[in-house]
mmCIF file of C-alpha atoms and ligand atoms in Angstrom:
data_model
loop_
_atom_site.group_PDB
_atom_site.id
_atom_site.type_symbol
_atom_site.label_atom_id
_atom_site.label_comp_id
_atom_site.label_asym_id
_atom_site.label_seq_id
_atom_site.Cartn_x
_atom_site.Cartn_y
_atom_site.Cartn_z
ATOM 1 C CA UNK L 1 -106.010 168.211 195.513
ATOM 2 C CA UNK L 2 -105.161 171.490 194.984
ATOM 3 C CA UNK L 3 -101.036 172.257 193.966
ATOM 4 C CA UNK L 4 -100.081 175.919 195.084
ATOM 5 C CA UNK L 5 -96.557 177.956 196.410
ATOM 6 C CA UNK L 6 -96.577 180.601 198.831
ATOM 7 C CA UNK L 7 -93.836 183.227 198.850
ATOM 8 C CA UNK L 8 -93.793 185.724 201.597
ATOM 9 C CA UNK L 9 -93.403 189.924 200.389
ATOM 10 C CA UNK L 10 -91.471 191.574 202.662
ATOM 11 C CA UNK L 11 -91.760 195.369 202.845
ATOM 12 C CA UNK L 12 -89.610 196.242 205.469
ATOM 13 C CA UNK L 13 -89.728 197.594 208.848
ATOM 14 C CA UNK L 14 -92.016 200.630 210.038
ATOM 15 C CA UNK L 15 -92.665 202.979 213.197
ATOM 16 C CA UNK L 16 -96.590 203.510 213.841
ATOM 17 C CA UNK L 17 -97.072 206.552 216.697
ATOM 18 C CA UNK L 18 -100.247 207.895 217.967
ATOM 19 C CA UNK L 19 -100.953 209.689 214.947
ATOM 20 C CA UNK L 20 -101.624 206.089 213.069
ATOM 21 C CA UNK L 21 -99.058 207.489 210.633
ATOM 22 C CA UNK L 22 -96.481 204.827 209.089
ATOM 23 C CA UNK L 23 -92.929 206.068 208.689
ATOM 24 C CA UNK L 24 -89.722 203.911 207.094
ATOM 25 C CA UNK L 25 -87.297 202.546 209.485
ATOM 26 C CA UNK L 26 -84.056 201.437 208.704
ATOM 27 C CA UNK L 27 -83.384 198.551 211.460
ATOM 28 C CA UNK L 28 -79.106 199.178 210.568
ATOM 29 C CA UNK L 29 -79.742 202.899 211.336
ATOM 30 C CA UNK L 30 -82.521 204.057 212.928
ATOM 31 C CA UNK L 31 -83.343 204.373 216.380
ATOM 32 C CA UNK L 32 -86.324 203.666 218.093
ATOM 33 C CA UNK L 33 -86.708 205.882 220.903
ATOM 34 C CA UNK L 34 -85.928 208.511 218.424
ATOM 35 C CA UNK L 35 -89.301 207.898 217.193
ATOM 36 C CA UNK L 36 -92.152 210.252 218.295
ATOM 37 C CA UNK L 37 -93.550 208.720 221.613
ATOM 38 C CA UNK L 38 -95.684 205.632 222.061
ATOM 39 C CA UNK L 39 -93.821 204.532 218.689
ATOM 40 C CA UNK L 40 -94.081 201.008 218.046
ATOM 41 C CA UNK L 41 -92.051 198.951 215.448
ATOM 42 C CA UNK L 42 -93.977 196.640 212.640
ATOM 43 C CA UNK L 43 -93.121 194.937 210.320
ATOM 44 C CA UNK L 44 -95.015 194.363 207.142
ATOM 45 C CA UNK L 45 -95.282 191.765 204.910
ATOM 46 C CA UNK L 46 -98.484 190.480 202.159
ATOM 47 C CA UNK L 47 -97.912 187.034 200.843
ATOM 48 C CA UNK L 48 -98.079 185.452 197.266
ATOM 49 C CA UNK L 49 -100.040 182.076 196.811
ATOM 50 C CA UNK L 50 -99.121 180.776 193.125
ATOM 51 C CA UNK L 51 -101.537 178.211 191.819
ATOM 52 C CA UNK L 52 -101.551 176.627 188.216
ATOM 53 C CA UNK L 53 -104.132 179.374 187.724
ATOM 54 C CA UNK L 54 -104.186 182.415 189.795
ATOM 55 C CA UNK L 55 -101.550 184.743 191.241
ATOM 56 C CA UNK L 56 -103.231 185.272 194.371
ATOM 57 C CA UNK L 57 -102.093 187.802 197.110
ATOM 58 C CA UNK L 58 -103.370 188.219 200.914
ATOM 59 C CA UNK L 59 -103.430 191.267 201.899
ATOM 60 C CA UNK L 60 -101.905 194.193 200.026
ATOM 61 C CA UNK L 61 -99.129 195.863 201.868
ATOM 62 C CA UNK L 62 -98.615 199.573 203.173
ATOM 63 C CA UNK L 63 -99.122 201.101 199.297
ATOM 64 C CA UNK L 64 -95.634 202.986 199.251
ATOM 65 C CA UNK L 65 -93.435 203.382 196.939
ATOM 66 C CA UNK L 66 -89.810 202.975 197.288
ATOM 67 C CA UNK L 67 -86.722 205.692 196.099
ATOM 68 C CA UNK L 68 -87.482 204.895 192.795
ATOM 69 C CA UNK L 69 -91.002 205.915 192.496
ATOM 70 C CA UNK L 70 -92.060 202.512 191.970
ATOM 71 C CA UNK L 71 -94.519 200.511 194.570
ATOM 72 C CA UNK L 72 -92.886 198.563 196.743
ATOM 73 C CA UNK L 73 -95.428 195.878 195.911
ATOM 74 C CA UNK L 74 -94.514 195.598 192.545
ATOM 75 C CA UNK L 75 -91.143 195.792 193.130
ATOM 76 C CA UNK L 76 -90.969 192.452 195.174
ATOM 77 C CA UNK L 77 -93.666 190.872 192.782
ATOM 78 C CA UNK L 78 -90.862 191.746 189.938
ATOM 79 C CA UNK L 79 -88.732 189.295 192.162
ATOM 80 C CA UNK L 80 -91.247 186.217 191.233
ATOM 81 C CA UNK L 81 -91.556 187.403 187.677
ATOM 82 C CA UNK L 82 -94.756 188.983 187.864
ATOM 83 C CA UNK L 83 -96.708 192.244 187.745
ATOM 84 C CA UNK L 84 -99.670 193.789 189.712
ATOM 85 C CA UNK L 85 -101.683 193.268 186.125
ATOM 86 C CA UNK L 86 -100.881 189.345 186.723
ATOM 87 C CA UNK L 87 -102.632 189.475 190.443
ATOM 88 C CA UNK L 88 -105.407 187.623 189.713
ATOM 89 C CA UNK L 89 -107.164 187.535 193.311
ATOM 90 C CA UNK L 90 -106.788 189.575 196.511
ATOM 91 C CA UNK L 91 -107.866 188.074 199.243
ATOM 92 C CA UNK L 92 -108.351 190.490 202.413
ATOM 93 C CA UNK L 93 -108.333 189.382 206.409
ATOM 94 C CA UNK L 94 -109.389 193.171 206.968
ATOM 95 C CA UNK L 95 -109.121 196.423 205.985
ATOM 96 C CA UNK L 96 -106.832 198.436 208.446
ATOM 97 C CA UNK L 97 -104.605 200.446 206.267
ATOM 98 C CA UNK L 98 -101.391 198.725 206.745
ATOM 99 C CA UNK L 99 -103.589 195.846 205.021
ATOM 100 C CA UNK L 100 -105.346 197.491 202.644
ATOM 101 C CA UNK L 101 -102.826 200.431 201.643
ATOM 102 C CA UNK L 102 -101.848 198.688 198.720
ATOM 103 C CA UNK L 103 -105.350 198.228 196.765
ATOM 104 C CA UNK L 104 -104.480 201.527 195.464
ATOM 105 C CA UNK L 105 -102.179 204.671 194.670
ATOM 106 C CA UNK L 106 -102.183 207.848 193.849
ATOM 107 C CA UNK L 107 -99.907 209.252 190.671
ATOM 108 C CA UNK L 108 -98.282 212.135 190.034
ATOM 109 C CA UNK L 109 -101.654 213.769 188.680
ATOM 110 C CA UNK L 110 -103.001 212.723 191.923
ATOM 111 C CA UNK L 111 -105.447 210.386 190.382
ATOM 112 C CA UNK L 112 -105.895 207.397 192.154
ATOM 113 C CA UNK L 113 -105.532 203.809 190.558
ATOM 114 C CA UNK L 114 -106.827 200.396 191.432
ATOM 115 C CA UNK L 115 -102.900 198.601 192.024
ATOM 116 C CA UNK L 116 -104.630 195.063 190.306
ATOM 117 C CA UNK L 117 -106.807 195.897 187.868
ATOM 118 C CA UNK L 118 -107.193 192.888 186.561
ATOM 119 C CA UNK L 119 -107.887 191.186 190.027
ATOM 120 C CA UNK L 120 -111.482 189.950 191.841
ATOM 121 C CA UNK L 121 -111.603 190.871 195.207
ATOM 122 C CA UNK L 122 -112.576 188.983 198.598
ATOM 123 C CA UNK L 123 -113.364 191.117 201.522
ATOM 124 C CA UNK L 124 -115.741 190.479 204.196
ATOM 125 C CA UNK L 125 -118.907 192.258 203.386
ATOM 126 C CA UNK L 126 -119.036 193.324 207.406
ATOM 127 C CA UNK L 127 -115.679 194.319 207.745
ATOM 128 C CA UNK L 128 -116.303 196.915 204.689
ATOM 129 C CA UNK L 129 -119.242 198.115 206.159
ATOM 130 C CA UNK L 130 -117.637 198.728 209.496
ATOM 131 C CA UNK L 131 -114.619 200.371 207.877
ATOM 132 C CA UNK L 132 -116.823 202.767 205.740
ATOM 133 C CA UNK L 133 -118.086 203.686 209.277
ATOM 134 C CA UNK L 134 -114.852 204.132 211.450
ATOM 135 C CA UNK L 135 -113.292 205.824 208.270
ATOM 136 C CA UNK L 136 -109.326 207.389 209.417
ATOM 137 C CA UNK L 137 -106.990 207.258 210.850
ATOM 138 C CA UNK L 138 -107.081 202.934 211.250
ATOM 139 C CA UNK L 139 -109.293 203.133 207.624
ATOM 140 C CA UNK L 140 -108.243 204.529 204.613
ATOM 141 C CA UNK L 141 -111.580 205.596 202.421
ATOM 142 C CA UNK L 142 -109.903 206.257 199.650
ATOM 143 C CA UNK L 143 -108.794 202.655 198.756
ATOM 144 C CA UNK L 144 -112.078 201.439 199.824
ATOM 145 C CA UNK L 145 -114.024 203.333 197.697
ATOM 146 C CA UNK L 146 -112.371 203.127 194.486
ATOM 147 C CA UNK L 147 -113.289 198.789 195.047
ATOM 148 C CA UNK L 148 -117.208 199.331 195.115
ATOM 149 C CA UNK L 149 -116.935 201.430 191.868
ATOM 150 C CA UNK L 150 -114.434 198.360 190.378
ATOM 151 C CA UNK L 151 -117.117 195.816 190.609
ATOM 152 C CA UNK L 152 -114.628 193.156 190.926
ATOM 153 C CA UNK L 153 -115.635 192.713 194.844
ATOM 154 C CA UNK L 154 -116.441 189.484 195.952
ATOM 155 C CA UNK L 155 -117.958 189.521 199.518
ATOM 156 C CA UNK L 156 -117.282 187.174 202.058
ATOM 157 C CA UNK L 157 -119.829 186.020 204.270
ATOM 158 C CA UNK L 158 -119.768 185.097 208.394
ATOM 159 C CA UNK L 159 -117.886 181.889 207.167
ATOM 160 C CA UNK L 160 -117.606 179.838 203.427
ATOM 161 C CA UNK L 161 -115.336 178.451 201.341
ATOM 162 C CA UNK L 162 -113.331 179.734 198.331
ATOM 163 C CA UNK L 163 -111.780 178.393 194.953
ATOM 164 C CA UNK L 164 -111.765 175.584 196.249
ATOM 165 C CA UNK L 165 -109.240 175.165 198.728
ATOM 166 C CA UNK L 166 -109.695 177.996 200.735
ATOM 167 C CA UNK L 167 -111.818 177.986 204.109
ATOM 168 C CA UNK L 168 -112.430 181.253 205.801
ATOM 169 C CA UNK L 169 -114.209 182.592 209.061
ATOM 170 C CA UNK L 170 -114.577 185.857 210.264
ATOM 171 C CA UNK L 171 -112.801 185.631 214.547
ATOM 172 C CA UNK L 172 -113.160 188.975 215.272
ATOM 173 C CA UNK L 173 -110.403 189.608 218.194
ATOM 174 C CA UNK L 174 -107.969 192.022 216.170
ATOM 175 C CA UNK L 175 -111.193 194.005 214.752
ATOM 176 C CA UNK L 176 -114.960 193.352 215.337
ATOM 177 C CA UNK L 177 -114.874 191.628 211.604
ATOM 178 C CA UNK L 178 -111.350 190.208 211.232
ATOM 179 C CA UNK L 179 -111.374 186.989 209.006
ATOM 180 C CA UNK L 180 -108.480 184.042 208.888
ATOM 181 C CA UNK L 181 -107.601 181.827 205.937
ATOM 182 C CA UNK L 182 -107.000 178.186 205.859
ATOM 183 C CA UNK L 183 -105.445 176.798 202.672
ATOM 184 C CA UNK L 184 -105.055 173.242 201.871
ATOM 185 C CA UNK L 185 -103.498 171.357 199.364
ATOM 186 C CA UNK L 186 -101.121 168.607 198.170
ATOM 187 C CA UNK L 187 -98.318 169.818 200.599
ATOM 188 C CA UNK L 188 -100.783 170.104 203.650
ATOM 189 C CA UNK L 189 -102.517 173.483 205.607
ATOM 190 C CA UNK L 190 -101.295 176.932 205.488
ATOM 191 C CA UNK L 191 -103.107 179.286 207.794
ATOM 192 C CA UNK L 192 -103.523 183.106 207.144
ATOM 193 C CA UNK L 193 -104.584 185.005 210.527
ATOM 194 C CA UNK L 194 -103.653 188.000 209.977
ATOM 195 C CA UNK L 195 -103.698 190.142 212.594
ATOM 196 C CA UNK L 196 -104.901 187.495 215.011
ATOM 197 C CA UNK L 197 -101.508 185.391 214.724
ATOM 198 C CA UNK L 198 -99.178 188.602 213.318
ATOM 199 C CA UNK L 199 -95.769 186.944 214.473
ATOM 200 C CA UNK L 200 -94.341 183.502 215.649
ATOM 201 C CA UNK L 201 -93.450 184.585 218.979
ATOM 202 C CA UNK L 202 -97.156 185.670 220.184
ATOM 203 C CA UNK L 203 -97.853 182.117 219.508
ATOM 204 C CA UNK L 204 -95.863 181.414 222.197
ATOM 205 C CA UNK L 205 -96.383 182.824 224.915
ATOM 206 C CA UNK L 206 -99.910 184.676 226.339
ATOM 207 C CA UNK L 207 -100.661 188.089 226.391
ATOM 208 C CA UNK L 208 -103.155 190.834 225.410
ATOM 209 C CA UNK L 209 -102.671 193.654 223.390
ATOM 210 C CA UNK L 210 -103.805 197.456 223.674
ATOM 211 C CA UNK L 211 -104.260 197.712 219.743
ATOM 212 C CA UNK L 212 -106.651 194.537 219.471
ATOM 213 C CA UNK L 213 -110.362 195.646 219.546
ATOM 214 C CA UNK L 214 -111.275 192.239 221.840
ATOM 215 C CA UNK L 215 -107.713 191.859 223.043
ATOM 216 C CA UNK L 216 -109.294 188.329 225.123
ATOM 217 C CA UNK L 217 -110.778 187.273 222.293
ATOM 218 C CA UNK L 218 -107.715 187.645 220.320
ATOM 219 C CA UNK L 219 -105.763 185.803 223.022
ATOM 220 C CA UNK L 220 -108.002 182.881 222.916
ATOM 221 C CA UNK L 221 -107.839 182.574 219.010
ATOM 222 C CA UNK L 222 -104.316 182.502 218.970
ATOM 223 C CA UNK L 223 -104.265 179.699 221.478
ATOM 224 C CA UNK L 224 -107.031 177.823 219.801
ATOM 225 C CA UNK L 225 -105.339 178.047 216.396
ATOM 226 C CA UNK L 226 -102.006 177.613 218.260
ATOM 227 C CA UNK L 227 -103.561 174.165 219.252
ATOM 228 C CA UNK L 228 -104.972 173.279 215.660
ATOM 229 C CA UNK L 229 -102.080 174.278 214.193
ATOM 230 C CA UNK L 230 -100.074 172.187 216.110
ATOM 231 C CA UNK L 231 -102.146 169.026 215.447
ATOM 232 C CA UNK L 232 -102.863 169.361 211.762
ATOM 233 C CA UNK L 233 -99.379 170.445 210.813
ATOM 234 C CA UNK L 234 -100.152 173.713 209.915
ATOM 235 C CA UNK L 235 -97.654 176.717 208.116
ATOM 236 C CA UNK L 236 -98.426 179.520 209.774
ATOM 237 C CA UNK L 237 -98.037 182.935 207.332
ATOM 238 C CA UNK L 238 -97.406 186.166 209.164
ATOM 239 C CA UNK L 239 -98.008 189.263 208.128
ATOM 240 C CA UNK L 240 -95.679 191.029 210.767
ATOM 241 C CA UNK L 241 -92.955 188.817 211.235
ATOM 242 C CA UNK L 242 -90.499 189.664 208.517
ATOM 243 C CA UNK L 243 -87.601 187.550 210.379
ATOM 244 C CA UNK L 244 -89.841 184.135 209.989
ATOM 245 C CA UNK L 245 -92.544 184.447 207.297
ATOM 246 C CA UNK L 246 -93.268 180.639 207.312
ATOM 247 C CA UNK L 247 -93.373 178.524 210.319
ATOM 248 C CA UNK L 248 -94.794 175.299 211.431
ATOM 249 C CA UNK L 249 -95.584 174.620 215.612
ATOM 250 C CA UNK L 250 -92.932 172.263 216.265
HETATM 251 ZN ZN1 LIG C 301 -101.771 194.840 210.849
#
């Protein structure tokens, strides 16, 4: 069985408008309906998964940088001791750009730079064909490009397995090509669904959502792995929920 630690990277709070454009909000300060209109709140956070071999992260944050000129990603991976060099594998549920912001930056000389360059990649071969497609404002081409040219890409198929305690299937729902992650190992499941299971409380209670591509399909994934999750004792990891990272169904 397969020994591993997950660890949660929180990156804050954002507004998102109709321009797809991600601006800082300070949840002490800030106000919403300040915000430009049709402003929603998110909240962003990528997750860690330690093994005794691989730093592994899923999903890659926003791809700011905080006050200090430093990326926010590497700040919190500074809190577990660790650097984007020792990211070993990125694992992707898709490719919107508040998911896939962080595979790369641009410096000062506004060259851009793979964020893990020592890391393989795993992204759903459809999802990166559908992103190339749709391109901006919910795509960012820059970060997708600069993966082909890394070589490092791994691409998932409709459904597979990975390292060995990973099992993965592309739902759809959120985006035509959206995959989920279930982990398992000596300390029982822990289920990625990205942006089909974002926060605890849409677990709870039913509803569709505008931004989802199939917002019915979405809907009935969350109850069906609302349901398995609740059986097999799963940890849920959510990517918008910065209040409760972790949570089992009780
Ligand atoms: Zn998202």
């Amino acid at each position: 069985m397969m020994k591993f630690e997950v660890f949660p990277l929180n990156e804050g709070y954002y507004t998102i408008g109709f321009d797809k454009v991600f601006h800082a909000f300070d949840i002490e300060k800030d106000i919403l309906e300040e915000r430009s209109r049709g402003s929603l709140l998110v909240e962003i956070q990528p997750f860690l998964v330690r093994t005794a071999n691989d730093n592994i992260l899923f999903d890659t944050g926003l791809g700011f940088f905080n006050d200090n000129r430093q990326l926010v990603i590497e700040e919190n991976l500074a809190k577990h001791n660790i650097s984007p060099n020792d990211i070993t594998k990125v694992v992707m549920s898709h490719l919107h750009k508040d998911h896939a912001g962080g595979l790369s930056y641009v410096d000062e000389y506004d060259e851009r730079h793979e964020t893990f360059p020592n890391a393989t990649y795993y992204i759903g071969e459809d999802e990166y064909n559908y992103a190339l497609e749709q391109g901006e404002p919910s795509y960012e081409l820059g970060d997708l490009e600069l993966l082909v040219r890394s070589a490092r890409v791994e691409w998932l198929a409709a459904k597979g397995e990975l390292l060995d305690f990973i099992s993965y299937e592309q739902d759809g729902g959120h985006c035509p090509h959206h995959t989920s992650f279930l982990l398992s190992g000596d300390d029982g499941h822990y289920f990625f669904g990205g942006d089909n299971v974002p926060q605890l409380k849409q677990l709870k209670v039913r509803y569709m959502a505008k931004y989802d591509f199939d917002g019915r399909r979405s809907a009935e994934l969350r109850e069906e792995y609302g349901q398995k999750g609740r059986q097999g004792n799963w940890t849920f990891m959510f990517y918008h929920d910065v209040s409760i990272p972790l949570s089992k169904l009780a």
